[in-house]
Short mmCIF file of C-alpha atoms in Angstrom, two decimals:
data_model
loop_
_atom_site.label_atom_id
_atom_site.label_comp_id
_atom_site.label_asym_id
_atom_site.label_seq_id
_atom_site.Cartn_x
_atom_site.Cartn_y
_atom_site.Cartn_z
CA UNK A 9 0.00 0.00 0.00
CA UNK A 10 1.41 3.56 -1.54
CA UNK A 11 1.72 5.54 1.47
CA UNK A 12 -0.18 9.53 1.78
CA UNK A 13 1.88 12.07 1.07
CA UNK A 14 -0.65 14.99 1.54
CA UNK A 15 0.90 16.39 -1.83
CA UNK A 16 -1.32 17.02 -5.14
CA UNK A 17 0.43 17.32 -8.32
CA UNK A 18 0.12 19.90 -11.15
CA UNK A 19 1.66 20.53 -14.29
CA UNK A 20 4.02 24.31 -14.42
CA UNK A 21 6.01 26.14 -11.64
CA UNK A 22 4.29 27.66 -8.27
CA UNK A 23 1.83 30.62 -9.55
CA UNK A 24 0.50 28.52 -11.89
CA UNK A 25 -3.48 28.80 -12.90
CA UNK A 26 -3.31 24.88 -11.89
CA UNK A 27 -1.25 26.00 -8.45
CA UNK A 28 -3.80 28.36 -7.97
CA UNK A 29 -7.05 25.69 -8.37
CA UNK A 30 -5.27 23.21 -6.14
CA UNK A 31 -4.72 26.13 -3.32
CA UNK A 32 -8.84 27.12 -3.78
CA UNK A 33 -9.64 23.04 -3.68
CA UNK A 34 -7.20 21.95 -1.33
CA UNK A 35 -5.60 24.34 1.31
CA UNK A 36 -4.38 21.92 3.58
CA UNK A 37 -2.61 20.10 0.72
CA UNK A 38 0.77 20.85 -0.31
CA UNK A 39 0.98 21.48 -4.51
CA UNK A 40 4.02 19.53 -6.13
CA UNK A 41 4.90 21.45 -9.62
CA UNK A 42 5.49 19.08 -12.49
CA UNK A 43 7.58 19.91 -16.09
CA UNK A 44 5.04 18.53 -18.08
CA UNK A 45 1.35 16.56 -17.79
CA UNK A 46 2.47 13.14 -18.84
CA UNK A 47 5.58 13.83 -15.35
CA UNK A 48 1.99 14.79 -13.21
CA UNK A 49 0.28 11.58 -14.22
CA UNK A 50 3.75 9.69 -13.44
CA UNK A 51 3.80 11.29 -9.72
CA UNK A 52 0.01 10.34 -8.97
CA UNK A 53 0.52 6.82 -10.13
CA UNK A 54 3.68 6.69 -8.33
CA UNK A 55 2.71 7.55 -5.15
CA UNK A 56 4.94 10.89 -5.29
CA UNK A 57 1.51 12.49 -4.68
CA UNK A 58 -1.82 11.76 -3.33
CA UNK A 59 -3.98 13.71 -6.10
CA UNK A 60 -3.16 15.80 -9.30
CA UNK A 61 -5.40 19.15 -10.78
CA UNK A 62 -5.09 18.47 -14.60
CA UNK A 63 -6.81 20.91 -16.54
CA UNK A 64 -9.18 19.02 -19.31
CA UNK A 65 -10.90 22.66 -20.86
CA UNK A 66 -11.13 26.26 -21.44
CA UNK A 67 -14.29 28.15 -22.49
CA UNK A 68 -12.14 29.94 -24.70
CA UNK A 69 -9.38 27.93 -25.91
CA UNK A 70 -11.31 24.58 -25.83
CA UNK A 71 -10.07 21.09 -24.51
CA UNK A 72 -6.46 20.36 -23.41
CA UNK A 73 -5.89 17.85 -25.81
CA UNK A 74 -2.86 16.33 -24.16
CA UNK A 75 -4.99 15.22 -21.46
CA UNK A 76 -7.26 13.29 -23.96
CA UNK A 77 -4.64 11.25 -24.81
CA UNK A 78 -3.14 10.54 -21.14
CA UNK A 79 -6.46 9.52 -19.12
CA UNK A 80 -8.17 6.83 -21.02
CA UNK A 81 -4.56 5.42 -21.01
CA UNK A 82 -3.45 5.63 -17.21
CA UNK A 83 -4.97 3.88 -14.08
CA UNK A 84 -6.14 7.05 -13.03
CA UNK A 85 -10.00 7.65 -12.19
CA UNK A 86 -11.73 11.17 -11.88
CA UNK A 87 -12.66 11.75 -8.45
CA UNK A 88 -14.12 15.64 -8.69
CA UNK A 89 -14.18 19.20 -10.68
CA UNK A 90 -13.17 22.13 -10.22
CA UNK A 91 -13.87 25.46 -12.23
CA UNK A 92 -11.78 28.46 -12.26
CA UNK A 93 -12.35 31.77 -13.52
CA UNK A 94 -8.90 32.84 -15.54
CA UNK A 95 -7.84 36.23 -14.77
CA UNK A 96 -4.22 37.36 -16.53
CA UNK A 97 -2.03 39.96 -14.82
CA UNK A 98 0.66 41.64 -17.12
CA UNK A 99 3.95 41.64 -15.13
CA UNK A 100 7.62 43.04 -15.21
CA UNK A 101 10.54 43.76 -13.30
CA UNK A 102 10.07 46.23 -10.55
CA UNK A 103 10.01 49.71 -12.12
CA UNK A 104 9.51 49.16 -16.01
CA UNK A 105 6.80 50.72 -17.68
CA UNK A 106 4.69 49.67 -20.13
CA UNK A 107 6.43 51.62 -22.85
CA UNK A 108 9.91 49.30 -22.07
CA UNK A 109 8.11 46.05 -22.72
CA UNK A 110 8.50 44.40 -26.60
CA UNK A 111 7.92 40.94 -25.74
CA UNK A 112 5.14 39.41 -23.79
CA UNK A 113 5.96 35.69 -22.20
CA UNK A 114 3.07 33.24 -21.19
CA UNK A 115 1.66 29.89 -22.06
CA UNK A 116 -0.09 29.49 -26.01
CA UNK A 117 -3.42 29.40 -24.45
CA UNK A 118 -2.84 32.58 -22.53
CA UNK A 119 -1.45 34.52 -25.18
CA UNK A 120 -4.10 33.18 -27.23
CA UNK A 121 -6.78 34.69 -24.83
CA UNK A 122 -4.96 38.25 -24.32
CA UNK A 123 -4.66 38.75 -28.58
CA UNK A 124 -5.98 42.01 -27.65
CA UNK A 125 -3.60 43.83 -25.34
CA UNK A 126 -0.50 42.26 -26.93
CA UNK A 127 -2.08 43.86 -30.32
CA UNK A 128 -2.98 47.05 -29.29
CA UNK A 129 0.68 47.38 -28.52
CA UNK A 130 2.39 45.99 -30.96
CA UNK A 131 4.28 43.46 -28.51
CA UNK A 132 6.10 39.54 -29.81
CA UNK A 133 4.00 37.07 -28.42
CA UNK A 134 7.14 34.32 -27.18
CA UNK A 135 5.40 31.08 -26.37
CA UNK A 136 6.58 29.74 -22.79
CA UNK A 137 6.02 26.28 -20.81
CA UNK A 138 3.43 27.68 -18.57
CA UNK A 139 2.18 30.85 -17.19
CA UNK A 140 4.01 31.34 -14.06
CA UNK A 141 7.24 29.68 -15.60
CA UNK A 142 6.85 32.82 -17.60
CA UNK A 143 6.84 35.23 -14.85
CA UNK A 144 9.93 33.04 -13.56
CA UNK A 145 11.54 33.54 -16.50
CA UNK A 146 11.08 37.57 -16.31
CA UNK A 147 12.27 37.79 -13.11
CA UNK A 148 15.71 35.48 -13.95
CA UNK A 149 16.33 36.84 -16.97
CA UNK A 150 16.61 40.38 -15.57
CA UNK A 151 15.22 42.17 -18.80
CA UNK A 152 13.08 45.12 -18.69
CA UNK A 153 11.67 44.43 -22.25
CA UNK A 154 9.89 41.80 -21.26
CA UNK A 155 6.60 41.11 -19.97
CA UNK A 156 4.95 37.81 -18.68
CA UNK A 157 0.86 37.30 -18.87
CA UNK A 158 0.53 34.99 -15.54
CA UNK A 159 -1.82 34.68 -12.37
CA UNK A 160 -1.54 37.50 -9.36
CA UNK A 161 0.29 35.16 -7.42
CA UNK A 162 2.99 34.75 -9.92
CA UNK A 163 3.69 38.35 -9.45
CA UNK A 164 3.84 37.58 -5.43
CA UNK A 165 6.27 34.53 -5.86
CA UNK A 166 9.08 36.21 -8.22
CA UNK A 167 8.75 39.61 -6.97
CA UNK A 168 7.22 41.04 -10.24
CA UNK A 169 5.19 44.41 -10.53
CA UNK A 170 1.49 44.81 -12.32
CA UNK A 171 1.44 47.06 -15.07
CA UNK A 172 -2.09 46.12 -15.89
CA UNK A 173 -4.98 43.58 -14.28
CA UNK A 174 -7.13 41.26 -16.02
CA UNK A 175 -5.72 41.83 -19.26
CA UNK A 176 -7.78 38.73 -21.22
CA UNK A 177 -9.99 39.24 -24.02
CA UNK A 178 -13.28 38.15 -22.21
CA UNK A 179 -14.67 37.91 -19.06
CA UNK A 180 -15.85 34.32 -19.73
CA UNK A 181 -12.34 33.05 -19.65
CA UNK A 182 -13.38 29.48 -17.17
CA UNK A 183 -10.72 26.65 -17.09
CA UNK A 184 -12.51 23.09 -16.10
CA UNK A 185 -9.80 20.98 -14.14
CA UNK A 186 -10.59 17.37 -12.80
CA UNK A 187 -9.10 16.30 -9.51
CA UNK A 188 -7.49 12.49 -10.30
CA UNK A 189 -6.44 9.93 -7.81
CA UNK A 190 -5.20 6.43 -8.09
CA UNK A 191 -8.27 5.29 -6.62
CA UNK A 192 -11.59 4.74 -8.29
CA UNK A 193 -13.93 6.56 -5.23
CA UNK A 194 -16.98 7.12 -7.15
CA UNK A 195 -19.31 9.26 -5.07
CA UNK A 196 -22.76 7.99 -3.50
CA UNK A 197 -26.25 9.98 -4.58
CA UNK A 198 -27.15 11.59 -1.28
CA UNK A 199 -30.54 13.58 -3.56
CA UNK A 200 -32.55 12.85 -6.83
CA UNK A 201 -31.32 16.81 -7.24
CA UNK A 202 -27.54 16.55 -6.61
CA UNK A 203 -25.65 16.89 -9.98
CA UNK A 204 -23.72 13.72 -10.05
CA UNK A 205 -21.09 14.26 -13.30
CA UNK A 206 -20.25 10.42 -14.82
CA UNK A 207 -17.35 10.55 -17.34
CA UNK A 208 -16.29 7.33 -19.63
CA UNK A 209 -15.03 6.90 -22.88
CA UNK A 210 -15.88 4.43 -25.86
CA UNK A 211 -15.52 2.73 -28.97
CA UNK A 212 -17.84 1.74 -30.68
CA UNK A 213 -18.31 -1.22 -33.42
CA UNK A 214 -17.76 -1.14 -36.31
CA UNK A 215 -20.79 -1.25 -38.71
CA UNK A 216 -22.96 1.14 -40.05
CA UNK A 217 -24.41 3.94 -37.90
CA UNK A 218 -23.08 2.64 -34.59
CA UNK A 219 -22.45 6.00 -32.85
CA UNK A 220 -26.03 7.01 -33.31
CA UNK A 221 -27.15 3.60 -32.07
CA UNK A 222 -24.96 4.03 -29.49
CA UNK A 223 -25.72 7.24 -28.37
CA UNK A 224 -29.29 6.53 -28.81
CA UNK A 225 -30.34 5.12 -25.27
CA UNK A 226 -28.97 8.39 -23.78
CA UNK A 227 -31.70 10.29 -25.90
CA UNK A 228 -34.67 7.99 -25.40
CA UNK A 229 -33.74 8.02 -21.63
CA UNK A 230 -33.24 11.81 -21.29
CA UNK A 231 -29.85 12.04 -20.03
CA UNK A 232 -28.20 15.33 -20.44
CA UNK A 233 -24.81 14.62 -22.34
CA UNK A 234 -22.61 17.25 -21.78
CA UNK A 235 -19.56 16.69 -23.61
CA UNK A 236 -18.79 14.39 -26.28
CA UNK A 237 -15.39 14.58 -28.13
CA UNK A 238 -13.95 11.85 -30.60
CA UNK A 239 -9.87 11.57 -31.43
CA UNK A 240 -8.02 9.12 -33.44
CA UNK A 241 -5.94 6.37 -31.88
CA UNK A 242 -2.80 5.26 -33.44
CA UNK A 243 -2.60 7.45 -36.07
CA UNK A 244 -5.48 5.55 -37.91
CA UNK A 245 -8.86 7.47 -38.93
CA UNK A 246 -10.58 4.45 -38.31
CA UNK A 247 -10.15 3.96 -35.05
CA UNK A 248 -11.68 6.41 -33.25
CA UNK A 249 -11.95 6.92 -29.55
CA UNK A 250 -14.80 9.25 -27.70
CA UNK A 251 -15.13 10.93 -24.56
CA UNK A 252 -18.10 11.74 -22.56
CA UNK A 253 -19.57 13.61 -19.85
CA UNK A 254 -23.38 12.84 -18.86
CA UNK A 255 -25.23 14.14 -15.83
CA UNK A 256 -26.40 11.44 -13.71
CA UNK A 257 -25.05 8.32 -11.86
CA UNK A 258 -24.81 4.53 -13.09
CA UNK A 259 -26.66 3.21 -10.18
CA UNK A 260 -29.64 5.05 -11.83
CA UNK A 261 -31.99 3.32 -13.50
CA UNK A 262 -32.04 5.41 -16.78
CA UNK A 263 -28.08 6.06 -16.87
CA UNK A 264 -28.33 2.09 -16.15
CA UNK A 265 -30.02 1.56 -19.30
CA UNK A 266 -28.35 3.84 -21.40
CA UNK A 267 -24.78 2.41 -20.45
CA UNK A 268 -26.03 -1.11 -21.50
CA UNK A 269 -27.04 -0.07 -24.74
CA UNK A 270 -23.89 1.95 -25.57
CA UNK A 271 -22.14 -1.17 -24.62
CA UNK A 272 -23.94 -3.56 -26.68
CA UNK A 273 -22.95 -1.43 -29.57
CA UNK A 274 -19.29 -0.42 -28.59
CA UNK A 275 -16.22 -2.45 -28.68
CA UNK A 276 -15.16 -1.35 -25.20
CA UNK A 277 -16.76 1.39 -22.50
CA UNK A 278 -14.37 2.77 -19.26
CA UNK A 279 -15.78 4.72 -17.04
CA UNK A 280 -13.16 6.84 -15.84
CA UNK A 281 -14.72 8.84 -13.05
CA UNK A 282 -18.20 9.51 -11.14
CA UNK A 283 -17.61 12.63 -9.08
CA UNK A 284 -20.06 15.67 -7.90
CA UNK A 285 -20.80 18.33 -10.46
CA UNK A 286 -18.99 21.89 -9.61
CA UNK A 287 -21.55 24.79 -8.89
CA UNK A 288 -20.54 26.83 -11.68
CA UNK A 289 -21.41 23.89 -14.23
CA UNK A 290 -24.68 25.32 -14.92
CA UNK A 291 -23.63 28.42 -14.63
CA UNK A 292 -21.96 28.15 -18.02
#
């Protein structure tokens, strides 16, 4: 038996949008930064950490495709959700001004969702790892031209100044993480009304119109399917894998049904994780 470490994993440096959701979700835990997603799956299954905070999509820059690829292949189950609102700080060394910057720093998906600012003022846009890794970078590098696009507490941990707050295109800027463990914990219906979130993916058979035959139980028994995504496995376009998010639990007796007749048409059916919905979910 792995022993608890008290530690949940995340992928980037401290600051991070994904430091930041484990510190809202889990004060008492300590956050262990990763290099990369595939080296925060590798310290969950390890035992190097008790959880991980991957996040799976972005409101504005869609789904993290990475993480696509990594679930359905690890032993790792789903166990919760957590939404965050993304708010991007533009930072630099202590006393440049804005007219000094010429190169703005941050991860593709936050430059991506500040297009405006960094147009407006005819800034590069240099790619980094992450976010905060960015604003670690500024602060190393010791150059006033350049700016990094990362959380408020970025700014905090590497001694950067604000030039400007919540610098992102939109104000509906919400990243969806899911909390992983090693262990499969799906949660108990306490309500008929509690928003129970079930997550699997699929593949189905192959013969004519088996995704709609699949999917067709979910219809006729009036389960809300929130998410449905499809992505090639292997490098083949015909074999296709999909993921799904329904509302509802498989101990009830319509998401009951539904599963058996996506399985009768699919080749194979994982249910990765059955975890309570976040408030914000119908929010958005």
């Amino acid at each position: 038996m792995i022993a608890k470490t008290n530690r949940i994993a995340f992928q980037g440096d401290f600051g991070a949008n994904s430091d930041m959701a484990c510190r809202d979700m889990f004060p008492s835990m300590e956050p262990l930064p990763c290099a990369t997603f595939e080296d925060a799956f590798v310290a969950l299954e390890s035992g190097e950490a008790d959880l991980a905070m991957i996040p799976i999509e972005n409101t504005i820059a869609g789904r993290v495709a990475d993480i696509h690829y990594l679930l359905p292949e690890s032993r790792l189950h789903i166990v919760g959700e957590y939404f965050m609102p993304i708010r991007f700080q533009l930072m630099v060394l202590p006393g440049v001004s804005k007219d000094e910057v010429r190169t703005v720093h941050s991860h593709i998906h936050a430059l991506g969702q500040c297009r405006k600012i960094i147009r407006h003022n005819g800034w590069k846009a240099v790619v980094a790892g992450d976010t905060a890794g960015a604003a670690k970078l500024i602060s190393e590098r010791g150059d006033r031209t350049m700016a990094a696009l990362a959380p408020r507490l970025a700014a905090d941990l590497y001694g950067l100044d604000i030039i400007a707050e919540n610098v992102e295109d939109t104000e509906n800027n919400v990243t969806r993480f899911v909390i992983l463990s090693r262990d499969e914990n799906w949660i108990s219906r306490t309500s008929p009304e509690e928003m129970i979130v079930t997550t699997f993916v699929f593949n189905v058979r192959n013969i004519p119109a088996a995704l709609y035959k699949a999917l067709g139980g979910f219809a006729t028994n009036g389960i809300n399917m929130t998410k449905l995504e499809s992505y090639q496995l292997g490098g083949k376009f015909v074999a296709t894998q999909f993921y799904a998010d329904i509302q509802g639990h498989p101990n009830d007796s319509n998401v009951r049904r539904a599963l058996e007749e996506l399985r009768f048409f699919s080749e194979k059916v994982r249910i990765l994780g059955v975890y309570k919905g976040h408030p914000m979910r119908g929010d958005l």
